[in-house]
Coordinates of C-alpha atoms in Angstrom, one line a residue:
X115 CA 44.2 96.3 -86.5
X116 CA 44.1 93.4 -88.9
X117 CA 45.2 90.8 -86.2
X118 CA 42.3 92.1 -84.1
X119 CA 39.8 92.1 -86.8
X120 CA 41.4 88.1 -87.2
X121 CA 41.4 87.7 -83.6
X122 CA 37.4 88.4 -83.8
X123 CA 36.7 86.6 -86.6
X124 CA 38.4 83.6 -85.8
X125 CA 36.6 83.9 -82.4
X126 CA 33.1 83.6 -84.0
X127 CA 34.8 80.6 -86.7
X128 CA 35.9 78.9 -83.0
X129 CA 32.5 78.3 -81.5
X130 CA 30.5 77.8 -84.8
X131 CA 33.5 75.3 -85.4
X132 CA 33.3 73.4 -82.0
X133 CA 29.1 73.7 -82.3
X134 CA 29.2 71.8 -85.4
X135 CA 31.4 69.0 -84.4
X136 CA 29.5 68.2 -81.4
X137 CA 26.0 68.7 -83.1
X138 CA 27.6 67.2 -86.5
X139 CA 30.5 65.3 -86.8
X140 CA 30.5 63.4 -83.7
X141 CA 26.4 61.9 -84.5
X142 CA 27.3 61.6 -88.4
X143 CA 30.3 59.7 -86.8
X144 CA 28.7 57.0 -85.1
X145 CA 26.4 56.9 -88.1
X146 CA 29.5 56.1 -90.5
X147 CA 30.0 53.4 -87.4
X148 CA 27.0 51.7 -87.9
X149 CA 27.5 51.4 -91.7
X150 CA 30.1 50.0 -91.1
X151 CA 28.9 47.1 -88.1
X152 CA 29.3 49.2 -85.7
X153 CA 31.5 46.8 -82.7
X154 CA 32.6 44.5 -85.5
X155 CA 34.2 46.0 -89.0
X156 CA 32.3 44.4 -92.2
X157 CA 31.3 45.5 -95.5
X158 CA 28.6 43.4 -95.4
X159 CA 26.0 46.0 -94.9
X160 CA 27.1 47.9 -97.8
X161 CA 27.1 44.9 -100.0
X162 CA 23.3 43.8 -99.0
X163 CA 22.2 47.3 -100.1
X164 CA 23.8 47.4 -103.6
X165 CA 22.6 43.7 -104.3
X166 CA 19.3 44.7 -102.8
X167 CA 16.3 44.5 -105.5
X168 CA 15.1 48.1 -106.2
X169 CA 17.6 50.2 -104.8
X170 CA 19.7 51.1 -107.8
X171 CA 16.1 52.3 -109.2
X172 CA 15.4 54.3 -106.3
X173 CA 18.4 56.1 -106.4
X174 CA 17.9 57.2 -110.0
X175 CA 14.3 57.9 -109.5
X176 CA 15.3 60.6 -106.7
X177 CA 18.1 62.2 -108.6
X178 CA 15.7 62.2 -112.1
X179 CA 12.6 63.7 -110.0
X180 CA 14.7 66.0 -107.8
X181 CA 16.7 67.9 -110.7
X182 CA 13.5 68.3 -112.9
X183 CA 11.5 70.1 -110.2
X184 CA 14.4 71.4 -108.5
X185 CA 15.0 73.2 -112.4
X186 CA 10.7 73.8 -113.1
X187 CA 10.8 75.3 -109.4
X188 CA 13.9 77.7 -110.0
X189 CA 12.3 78.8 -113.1
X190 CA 9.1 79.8 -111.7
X191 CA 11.0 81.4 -108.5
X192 CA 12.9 83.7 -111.2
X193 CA 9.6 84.5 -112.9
X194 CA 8.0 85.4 -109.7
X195 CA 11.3 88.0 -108.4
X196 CA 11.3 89.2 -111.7
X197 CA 7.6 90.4 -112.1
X198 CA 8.1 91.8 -108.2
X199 CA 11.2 93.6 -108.4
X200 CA 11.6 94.6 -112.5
X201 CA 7.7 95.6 -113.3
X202 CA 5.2 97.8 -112.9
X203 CA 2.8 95.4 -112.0
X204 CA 0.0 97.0 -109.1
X205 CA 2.0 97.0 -106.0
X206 CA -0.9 95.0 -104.6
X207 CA -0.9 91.9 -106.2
X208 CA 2.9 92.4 -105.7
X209 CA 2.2 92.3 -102.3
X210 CA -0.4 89.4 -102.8
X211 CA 2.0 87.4 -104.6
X212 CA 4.9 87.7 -102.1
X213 CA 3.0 87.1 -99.3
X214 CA 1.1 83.8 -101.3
X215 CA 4.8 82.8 -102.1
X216 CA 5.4 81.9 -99.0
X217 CA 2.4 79.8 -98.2
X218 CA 3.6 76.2 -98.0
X219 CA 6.2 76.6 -95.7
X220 CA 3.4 77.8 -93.6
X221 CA 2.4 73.8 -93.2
X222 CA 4.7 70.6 -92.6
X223 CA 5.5 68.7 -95.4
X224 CA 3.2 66.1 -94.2
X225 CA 0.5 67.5 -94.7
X226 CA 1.5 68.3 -98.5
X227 CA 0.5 64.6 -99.9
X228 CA -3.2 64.9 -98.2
X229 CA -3.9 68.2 -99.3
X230 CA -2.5 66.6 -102.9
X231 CA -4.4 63.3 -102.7
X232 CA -7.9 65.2 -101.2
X233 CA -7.8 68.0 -104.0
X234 CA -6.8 65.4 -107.1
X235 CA -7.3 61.6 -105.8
X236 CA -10.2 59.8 -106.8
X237 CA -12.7 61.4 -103.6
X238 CA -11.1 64.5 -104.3
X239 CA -12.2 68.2 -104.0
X240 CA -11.2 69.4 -108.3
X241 CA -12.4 65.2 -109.4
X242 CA -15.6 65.9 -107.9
X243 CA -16.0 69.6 -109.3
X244 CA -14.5 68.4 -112.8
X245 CA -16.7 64.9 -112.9
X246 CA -13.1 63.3 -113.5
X247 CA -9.5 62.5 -112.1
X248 CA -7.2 65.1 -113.7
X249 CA -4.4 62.8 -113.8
X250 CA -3.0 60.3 -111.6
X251 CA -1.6 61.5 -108.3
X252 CA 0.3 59.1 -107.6
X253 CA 4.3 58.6 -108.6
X254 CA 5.9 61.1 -110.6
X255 CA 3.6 63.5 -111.3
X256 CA 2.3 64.0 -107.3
X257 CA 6.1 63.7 -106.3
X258 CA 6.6 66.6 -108.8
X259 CA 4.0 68.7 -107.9
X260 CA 4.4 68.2 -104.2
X261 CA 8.4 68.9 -104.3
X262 CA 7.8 72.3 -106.6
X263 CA 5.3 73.5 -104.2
X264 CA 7.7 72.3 -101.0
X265 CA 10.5 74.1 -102.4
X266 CA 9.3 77.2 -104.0
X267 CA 9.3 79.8 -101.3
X268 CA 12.9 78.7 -100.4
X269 CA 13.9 79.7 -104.3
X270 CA 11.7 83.1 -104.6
X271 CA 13.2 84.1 -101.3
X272 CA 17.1 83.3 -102.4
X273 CA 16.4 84.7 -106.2
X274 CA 14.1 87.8 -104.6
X275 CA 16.6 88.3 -101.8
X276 CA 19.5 88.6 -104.6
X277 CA 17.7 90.4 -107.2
X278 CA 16.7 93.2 -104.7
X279 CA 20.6 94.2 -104.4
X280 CA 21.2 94.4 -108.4
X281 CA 22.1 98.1 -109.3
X282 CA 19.6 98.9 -111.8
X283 CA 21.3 101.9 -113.5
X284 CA 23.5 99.3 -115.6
X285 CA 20.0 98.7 -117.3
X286 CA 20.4 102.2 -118.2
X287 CA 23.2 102.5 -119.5
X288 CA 22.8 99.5 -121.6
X289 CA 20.2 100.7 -123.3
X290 CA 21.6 103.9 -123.9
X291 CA 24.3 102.2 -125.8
X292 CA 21.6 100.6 -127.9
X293 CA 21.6 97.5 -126.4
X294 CA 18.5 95.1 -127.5
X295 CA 15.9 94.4 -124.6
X296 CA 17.1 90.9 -124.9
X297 CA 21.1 92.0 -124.4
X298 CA 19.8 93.8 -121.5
X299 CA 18.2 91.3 -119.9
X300 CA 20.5 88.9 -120.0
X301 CA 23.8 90.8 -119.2
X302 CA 21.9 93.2 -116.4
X303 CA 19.2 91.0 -114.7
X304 CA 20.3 87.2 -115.5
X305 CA 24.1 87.7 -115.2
X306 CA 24.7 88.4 -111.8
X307 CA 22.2 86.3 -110.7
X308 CA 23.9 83.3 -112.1
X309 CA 25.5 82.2 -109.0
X310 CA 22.4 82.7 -107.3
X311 CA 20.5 80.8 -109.8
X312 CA 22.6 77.8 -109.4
X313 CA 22.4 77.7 -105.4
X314 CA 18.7 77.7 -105.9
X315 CA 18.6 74.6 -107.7
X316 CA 21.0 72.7 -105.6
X317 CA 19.0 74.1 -102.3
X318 CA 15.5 72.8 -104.3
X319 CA 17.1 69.5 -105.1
X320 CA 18.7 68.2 -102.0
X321 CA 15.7 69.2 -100.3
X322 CA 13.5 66.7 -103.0
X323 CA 16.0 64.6 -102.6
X324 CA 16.1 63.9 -98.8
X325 CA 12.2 64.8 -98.5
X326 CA 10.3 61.6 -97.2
X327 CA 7.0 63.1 -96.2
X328 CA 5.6 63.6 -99.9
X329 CA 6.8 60.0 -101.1
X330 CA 5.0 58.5 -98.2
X331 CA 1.6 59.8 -99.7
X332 CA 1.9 60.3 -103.2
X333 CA 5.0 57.8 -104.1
X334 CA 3.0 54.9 -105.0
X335 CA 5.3 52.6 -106.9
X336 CA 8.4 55.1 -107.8
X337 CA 10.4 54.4 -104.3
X338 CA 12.8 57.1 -104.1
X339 CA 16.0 57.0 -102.0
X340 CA 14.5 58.3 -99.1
X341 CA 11.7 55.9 -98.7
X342 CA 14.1 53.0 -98.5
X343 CA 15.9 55.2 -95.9
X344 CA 12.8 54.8 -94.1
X345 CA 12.3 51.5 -94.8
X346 CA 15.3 50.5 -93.5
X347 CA 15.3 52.8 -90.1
X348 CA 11.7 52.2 -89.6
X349 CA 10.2 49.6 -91.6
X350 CA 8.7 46.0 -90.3
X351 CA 12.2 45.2 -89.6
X352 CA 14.4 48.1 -89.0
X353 CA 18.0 47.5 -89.8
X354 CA 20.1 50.2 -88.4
X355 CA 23.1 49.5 -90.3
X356 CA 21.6 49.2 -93.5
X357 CA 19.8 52.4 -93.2
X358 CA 23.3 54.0 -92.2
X359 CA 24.7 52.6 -94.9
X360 CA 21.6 54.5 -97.2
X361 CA 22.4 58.0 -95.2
X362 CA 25.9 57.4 -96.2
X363 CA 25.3 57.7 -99.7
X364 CA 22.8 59.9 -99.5
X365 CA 26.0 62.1 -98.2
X366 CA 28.0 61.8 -101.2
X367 CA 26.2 64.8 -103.7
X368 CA 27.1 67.2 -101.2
X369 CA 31.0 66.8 -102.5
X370 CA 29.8 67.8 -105.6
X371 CA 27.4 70.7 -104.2
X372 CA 30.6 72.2 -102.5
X373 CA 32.5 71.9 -105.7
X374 CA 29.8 73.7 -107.9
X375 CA 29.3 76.5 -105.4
X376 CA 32.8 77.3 -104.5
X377 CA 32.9 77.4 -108.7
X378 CA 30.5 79.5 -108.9
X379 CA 31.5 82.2 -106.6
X380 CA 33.5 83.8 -109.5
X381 CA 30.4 85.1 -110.5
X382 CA 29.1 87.4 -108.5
X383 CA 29.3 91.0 -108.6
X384 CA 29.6 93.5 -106.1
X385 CA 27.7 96.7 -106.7
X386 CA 29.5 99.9 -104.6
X387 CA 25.9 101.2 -104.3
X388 CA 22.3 100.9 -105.6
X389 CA 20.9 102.9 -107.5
X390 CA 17.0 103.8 -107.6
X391 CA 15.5 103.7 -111.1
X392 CA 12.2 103.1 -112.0
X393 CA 11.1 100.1 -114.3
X394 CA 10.5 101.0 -118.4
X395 CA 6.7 101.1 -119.2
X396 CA 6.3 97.9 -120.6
X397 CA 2.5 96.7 -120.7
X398 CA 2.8 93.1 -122.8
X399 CA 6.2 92.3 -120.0
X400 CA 3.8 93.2 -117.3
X401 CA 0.6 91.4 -118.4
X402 CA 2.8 87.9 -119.3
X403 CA 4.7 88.0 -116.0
X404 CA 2.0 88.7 -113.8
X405 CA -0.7 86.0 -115.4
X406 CA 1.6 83.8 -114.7
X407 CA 3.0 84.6 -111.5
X408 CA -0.4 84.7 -110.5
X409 CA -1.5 81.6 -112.0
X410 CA 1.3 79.7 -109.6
X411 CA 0.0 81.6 -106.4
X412 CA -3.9 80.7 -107.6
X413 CA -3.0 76.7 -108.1
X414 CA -1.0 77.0 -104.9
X415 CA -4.1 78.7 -103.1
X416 CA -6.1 75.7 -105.1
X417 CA -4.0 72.6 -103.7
X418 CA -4.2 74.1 -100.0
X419 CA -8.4 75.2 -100.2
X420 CA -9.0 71.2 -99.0
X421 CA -7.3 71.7 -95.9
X422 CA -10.6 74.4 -95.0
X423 CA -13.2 72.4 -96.6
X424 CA -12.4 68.5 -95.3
X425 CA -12.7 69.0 -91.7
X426 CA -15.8 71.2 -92.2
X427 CA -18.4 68.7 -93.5
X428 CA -19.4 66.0 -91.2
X429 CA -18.2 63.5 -93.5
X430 CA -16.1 63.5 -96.4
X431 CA -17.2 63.0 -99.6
X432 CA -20.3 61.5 -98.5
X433 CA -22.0 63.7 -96.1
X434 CA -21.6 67.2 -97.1
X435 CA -23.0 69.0 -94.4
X436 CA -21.6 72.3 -92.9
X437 CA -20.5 70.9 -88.6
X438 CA -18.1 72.4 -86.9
X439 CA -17.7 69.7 -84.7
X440 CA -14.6 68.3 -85.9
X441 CA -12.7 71.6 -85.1
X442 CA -14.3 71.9 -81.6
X443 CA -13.1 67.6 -81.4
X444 CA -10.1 69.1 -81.5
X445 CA -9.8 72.4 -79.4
X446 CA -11.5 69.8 -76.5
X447 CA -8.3 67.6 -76.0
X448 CA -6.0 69.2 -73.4
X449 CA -2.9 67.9 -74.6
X450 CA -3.4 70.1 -76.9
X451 CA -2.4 73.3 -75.7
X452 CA 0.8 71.9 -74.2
X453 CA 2.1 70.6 -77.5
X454 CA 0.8 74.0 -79.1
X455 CA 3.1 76.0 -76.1
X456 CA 5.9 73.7 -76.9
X457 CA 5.8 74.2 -80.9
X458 CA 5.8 78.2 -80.0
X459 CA 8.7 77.8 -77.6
X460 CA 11.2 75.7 -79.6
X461 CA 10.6 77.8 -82.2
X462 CA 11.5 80.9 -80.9
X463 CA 14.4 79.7 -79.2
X464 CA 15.4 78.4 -82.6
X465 CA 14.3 81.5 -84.2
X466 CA 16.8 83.3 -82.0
X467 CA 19.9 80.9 -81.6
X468 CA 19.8 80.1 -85.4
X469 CA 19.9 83.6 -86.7
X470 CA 22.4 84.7 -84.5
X471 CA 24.0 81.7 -86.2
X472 CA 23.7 82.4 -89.5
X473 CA 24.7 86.0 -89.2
X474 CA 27.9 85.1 -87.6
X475 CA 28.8 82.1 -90.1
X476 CA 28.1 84.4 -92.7
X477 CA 30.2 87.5 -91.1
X478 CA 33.5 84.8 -91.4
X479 CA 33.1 84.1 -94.6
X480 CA 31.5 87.1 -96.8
X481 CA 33.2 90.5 -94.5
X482 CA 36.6 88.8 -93.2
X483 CA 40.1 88.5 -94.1
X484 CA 40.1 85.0 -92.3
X485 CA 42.2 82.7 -94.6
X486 CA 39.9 80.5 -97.4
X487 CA 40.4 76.9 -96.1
X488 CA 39.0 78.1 -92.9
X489 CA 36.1 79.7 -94.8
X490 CA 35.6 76.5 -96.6
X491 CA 35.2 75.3 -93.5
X492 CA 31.8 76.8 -92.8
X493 CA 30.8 76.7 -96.8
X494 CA 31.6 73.0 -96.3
X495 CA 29.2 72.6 -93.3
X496 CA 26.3 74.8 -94.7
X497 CA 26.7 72.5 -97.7
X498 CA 26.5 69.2 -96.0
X499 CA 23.7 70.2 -93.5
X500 CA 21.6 70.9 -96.9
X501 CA 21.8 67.3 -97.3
X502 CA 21.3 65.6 -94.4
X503 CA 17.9 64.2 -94.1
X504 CA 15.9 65.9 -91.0
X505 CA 15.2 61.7 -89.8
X506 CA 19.5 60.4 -90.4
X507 CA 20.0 63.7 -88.1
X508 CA 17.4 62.7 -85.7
X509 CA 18.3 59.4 -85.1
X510 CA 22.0 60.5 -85.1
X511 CA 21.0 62.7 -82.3
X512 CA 19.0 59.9 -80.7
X513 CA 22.5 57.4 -80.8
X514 CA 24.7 60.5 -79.7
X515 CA 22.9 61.7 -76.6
X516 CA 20.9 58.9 -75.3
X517 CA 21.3 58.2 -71.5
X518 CA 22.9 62.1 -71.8
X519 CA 21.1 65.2 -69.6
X520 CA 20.2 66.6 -72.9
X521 CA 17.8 63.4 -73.6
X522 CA 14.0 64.4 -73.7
X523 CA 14.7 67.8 -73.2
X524 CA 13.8 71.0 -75.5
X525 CA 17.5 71.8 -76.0
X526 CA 18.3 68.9 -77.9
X527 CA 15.0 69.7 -80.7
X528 CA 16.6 73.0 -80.6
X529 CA 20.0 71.8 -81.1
X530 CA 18.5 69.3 -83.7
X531 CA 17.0 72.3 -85.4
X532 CA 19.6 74.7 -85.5
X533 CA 21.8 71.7 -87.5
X534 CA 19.3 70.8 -89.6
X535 CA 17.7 74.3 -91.1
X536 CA 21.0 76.1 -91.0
X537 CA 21.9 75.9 -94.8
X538 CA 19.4 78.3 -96.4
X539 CA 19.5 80.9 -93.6
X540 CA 23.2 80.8 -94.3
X541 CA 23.1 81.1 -97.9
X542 CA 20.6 83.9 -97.6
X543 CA 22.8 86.2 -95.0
X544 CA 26.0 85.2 -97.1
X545 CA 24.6 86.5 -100.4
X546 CA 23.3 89.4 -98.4
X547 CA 26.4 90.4 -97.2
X548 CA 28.3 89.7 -100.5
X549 CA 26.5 92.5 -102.6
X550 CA 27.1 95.0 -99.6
X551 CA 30.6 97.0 -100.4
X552 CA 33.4 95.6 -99.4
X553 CA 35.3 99.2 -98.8
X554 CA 33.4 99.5 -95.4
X555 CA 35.5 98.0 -93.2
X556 CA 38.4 99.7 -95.1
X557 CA 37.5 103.0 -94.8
X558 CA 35.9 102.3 -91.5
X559 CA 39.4 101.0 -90.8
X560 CA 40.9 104.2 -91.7
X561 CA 38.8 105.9 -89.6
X562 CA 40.0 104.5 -86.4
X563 CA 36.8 101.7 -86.4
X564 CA 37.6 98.2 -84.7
X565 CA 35.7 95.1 -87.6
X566 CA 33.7 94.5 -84.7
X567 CA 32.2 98.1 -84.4
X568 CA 32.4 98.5 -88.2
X569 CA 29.8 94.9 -88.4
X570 CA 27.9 96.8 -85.9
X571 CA 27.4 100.4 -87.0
X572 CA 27.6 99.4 -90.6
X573 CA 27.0 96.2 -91.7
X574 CA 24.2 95.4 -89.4
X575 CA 21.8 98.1 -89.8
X576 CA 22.2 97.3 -93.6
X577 CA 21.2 93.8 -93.0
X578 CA 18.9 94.2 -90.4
X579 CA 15.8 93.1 -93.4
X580 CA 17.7 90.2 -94.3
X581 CA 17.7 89.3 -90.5
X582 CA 14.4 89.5 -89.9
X583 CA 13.7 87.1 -92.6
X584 CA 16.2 84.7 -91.7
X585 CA 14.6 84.9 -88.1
X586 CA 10.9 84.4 -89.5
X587 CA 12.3 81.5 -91.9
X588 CA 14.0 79.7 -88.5
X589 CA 10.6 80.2 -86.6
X590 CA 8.0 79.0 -89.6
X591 CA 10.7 75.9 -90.0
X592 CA 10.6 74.9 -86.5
X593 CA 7.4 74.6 -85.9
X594 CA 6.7 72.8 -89.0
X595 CA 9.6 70.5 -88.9
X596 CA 8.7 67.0 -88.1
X597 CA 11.4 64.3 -89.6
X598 CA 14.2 65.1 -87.2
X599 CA 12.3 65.8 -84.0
X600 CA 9.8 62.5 -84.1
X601 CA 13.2 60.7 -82.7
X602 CA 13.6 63.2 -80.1
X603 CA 10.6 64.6 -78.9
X604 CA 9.7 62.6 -75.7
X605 CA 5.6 62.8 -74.0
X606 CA 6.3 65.7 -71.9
X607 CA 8.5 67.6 -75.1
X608 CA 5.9 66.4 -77.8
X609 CA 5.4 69.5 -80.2
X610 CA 2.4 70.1 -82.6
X611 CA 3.9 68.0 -85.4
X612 CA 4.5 65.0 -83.6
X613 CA 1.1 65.3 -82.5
X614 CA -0.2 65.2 -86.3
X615 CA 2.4 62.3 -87.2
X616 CA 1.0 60.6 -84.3
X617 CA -2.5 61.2 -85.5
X618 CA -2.1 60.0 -88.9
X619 CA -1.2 56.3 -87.4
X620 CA -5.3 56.2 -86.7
X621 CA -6.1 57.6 -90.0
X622 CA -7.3 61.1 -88.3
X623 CA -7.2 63.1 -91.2
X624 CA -10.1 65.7 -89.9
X625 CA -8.1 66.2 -86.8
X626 CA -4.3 66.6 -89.1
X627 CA -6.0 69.1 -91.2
X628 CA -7.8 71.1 -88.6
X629 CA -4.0 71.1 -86.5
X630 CA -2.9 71.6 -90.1
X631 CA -4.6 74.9 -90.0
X632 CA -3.6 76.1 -86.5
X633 CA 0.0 76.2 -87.3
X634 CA -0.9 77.7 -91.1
X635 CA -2.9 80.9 -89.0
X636 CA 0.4 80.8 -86.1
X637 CA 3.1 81.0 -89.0
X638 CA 0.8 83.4 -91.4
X639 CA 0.6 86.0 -88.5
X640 CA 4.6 85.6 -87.5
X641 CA 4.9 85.8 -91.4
X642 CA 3.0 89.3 -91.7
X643 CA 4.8 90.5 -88.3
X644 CA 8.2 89.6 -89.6
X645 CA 7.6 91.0 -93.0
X646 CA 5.4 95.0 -91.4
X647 CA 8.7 94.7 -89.5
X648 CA 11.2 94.4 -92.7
X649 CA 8.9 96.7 -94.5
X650 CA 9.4 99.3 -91.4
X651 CA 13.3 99.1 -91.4
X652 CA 13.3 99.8 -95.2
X653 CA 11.5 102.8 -94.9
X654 CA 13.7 104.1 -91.9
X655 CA 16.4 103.3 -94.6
X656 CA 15.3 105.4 -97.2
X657 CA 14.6 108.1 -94.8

């Protein structure tokens, strides 16, 4: 039985394998080429970028700016699951603040800098309201605020996932011992989510640090790493091996990633089952943790308001005057549609592809008896995929399959996509199936059960929440996604984001925040679908 549970197993750990070289190693190879001259070995490229003025600084600035908001952002994630799954908070601003949580990923990240500069820059929506500039937008503080509102949904949804599968009756049984609140806490709530904790910083901060969109508008002077990335790729003079030679190193924290997470695995804890206990009554923990959970949602709701008042006055901030005219501007063009029908169809076929993906990546290596180093395998691509900037991959992709049959087609965007977003889908199946008992497919085994039919009968209908989030997360990614596919999308594949990217060359900004809105109404109602559905399977659950 255990050589065809392996048999399986390794079957799934086969394609995911093969998938991942071709869409991963093979691109990143010719990549590591280029660094390296590509036709003609030479260090040369290497040494221009490490003599180069400014890039020493840029690299410190992105690891400086990336770990304080990647640590601000975890913190207010935690605060956030906490106040929804361990008070007594009204189960409608619960409800308000998880479905608020999610907001930003609603939008591309391009569009995170205008909202940012239009609500706080000097024409701004709050410095016209206040009579004065809050504080200045650009450099550190707009990169900080614009990475801790990019990366907080990721966070709540990893902590939030986690903390839902914590068996509250050790809180219990604390505090019948006579454990403080404080002991409680910390060895009941905050213990076992530890490892969780951790992965949610590392997620936030390699996704600060290989964001480009937010620099671009509200960098000013502080160049991060991934702005000379561009700079190199896509500046005045592009230099292809120099900007490899950037991605390369841009590679390297993953090691250390890998190294942390594999060390962290020690601590979590595996619950047999949950058990259903209501929260103490505790008014003042309820009160603090729901101010501020909804103080985050209310300056998140704040930031994004521009976005619906901008395109609705005929001009900005000089002519305030209610027109609608720049949303009908906009519904007029006939290319629009097209791109809107191509967003709705890469995304679905990522949507679909990527979480079969994730759950099978995450079968191997949380509910298998596959050996380690073929575990680490996948742990080791989940981890490097994290860090791989969305434009390295795309233009990877573009020197891989050029003059290919996949070139200007949807299969390689979806290809693209499936690479580039599969690290948190990953992470959150995997921690998912690691809090589900591991004596299922042992007793299941006993029972006569093939793994297969055991993942199937068992393990799947247990997981079937966590899948419909991981599908909604692949959908609302792919059609906001825009560094990877602007290398690959071609006229007749152009998606919506393109389109806005493309926009923003002639300084469109009513038309980007009026397309801006289109995909925030698309994503909200695939949002409230995907989550009526979860909602619906935990009911049938608990009947």
């Amino acid at each position: 039985m255990a050589r065809r549970q392996n048999g399986e197993t390794w079957c799934i750990w086969t394609v995911l394998v093969l998938l991942f070289v071709g869409a991963l190693c093979y691109p990143l190879m010719l990549i590591l080429v280029q660094s390296f001259g590509g036709d003609e070995f030479t260090l040369l490229h290497y040494r221009e970028i490490f003599t180069q003025r400014g890039f020493i600084d840029a690299l410190w600035h992105s690891f400086f700016i990336s770990a304080l908001s990647a640590l601000i952002t975890t913190v207010l994630a935690f605060i956030m699951a906490y106040t929804l799954n361990y008070t007594n908070v009204n189960g409608n601003v619960k409800k308000f603040i998880k479905l608020f949580a999610m907001l930003p990923m609603l939008l591309p990240t391009i569009t995170y800098g205008f909202a940012i500069i239009y609500s706080f820059g000097k024409q701004g929506l709050y410095t016209r309201l206040f009579g004065k500039q809050l504080f200045d937008i650009y450099g550190i503080n707009g990169l900080l605020i614009g990475y801790i509102i990019y990366t907080l949904p990721i966070a709540f949804m990893l902590i939030h996932n986690t903390m839902g599968y914590i068996d509250r009756k050790f809180s219990i049984v604390s505090r019948m011992m006579g454990d403080t609140g404080m002991t409680t806490f910390l060895e009941t709530v905050l213990r076992p989510l530890v490892g969780t904790l951790a992965v949610s910083f590392i997620q936030c901060f390699f996704l600060n640090f290989t964001d480009f969109g937010i620099p671009a508008s509200v960098g000013g002077e502080v160049e991060v790493i991934a702005a000379a990335l561009y700079n190199q790729m896509l500046g005045s003079v592009p230099n292809f091996n120099n900007g490899a030679v950037v991605a390369i190193m841009m590679l390297l924290p993953s090691i250390v990633s890998i190294t942390v997470i594999a060390y962290l695995e020690r601590y979590n804890i595996r619950y047999n089952k949950l058990s259903p206990v209501e929260n103490k009554k505790n008014t003042l923990r309820d009160v603090v943790c729901g101010t501020i959970s909804l103080g985050i949602i209310m300056v998140i709701l704040a930031i994004f308001a521009v976005l619906f008042v901008v395109p609705l006055v005929q001009g900005w901030p000089y002519d305030m005057t209610f027109t609608w005219e720049h949303v009908q501007q906009v519904f007029e063009d006939a290319a629009l549609t097209r791109v809107y029908r191509n967003a709705l169809v890469v995304a679905t076929l990522t949507a679909i592809f990527g979480t079969g993906m994730a759950y099978g990546a995450s079968l191997v290596t949380s509910r298998s008896t596959i050996s380690e180093r073929a575990k680490h395998v996948i742990e080791s691509v989940a981890a490097v995929t994290n860090t791989i900037p969305g434009m390295v991959l795309g233009i990877a992709f573009m020197l891989a399959f050029t003059g290919t049959p996949l070139q200007n087609t949807f299969a390689i965007i979806v290809l693209c996509n499936l690479v580039h977003l599969f690290a948190t889908p990953y992470m959150m199946m995997k921690h998912t199936l690691s809090k589900m008992n591991l004596s299922w497919e042992r007793t299941a085994k006993l029972m006569g059960d093939s793994w297969i039919k055991t993942v199937a009968r068992i393990v799947t209908p247990n997981a079937v929440t966590s899948l419909i989030e991981v599908f909604g997360y692949y959908f609302v990614n792919a059609l906001v996604t825009v560094s990877a596919v602007i290398f690959l999308a071609g006229a007749r594949t152009m998606v919506i984001t393109t389109k806005i990217k493309e926009l923003q060359h002639f300084a469109k900004f009513n038309d980007i925040f009026v397309l801006s809105i289109l995909l925030l109404v698309t994503n909200l109602i695939a949002k409230l679908l995907c989550q009526f559905l979860a909602t619906a399977t935990r009911g049938q659950k608990a009947a």
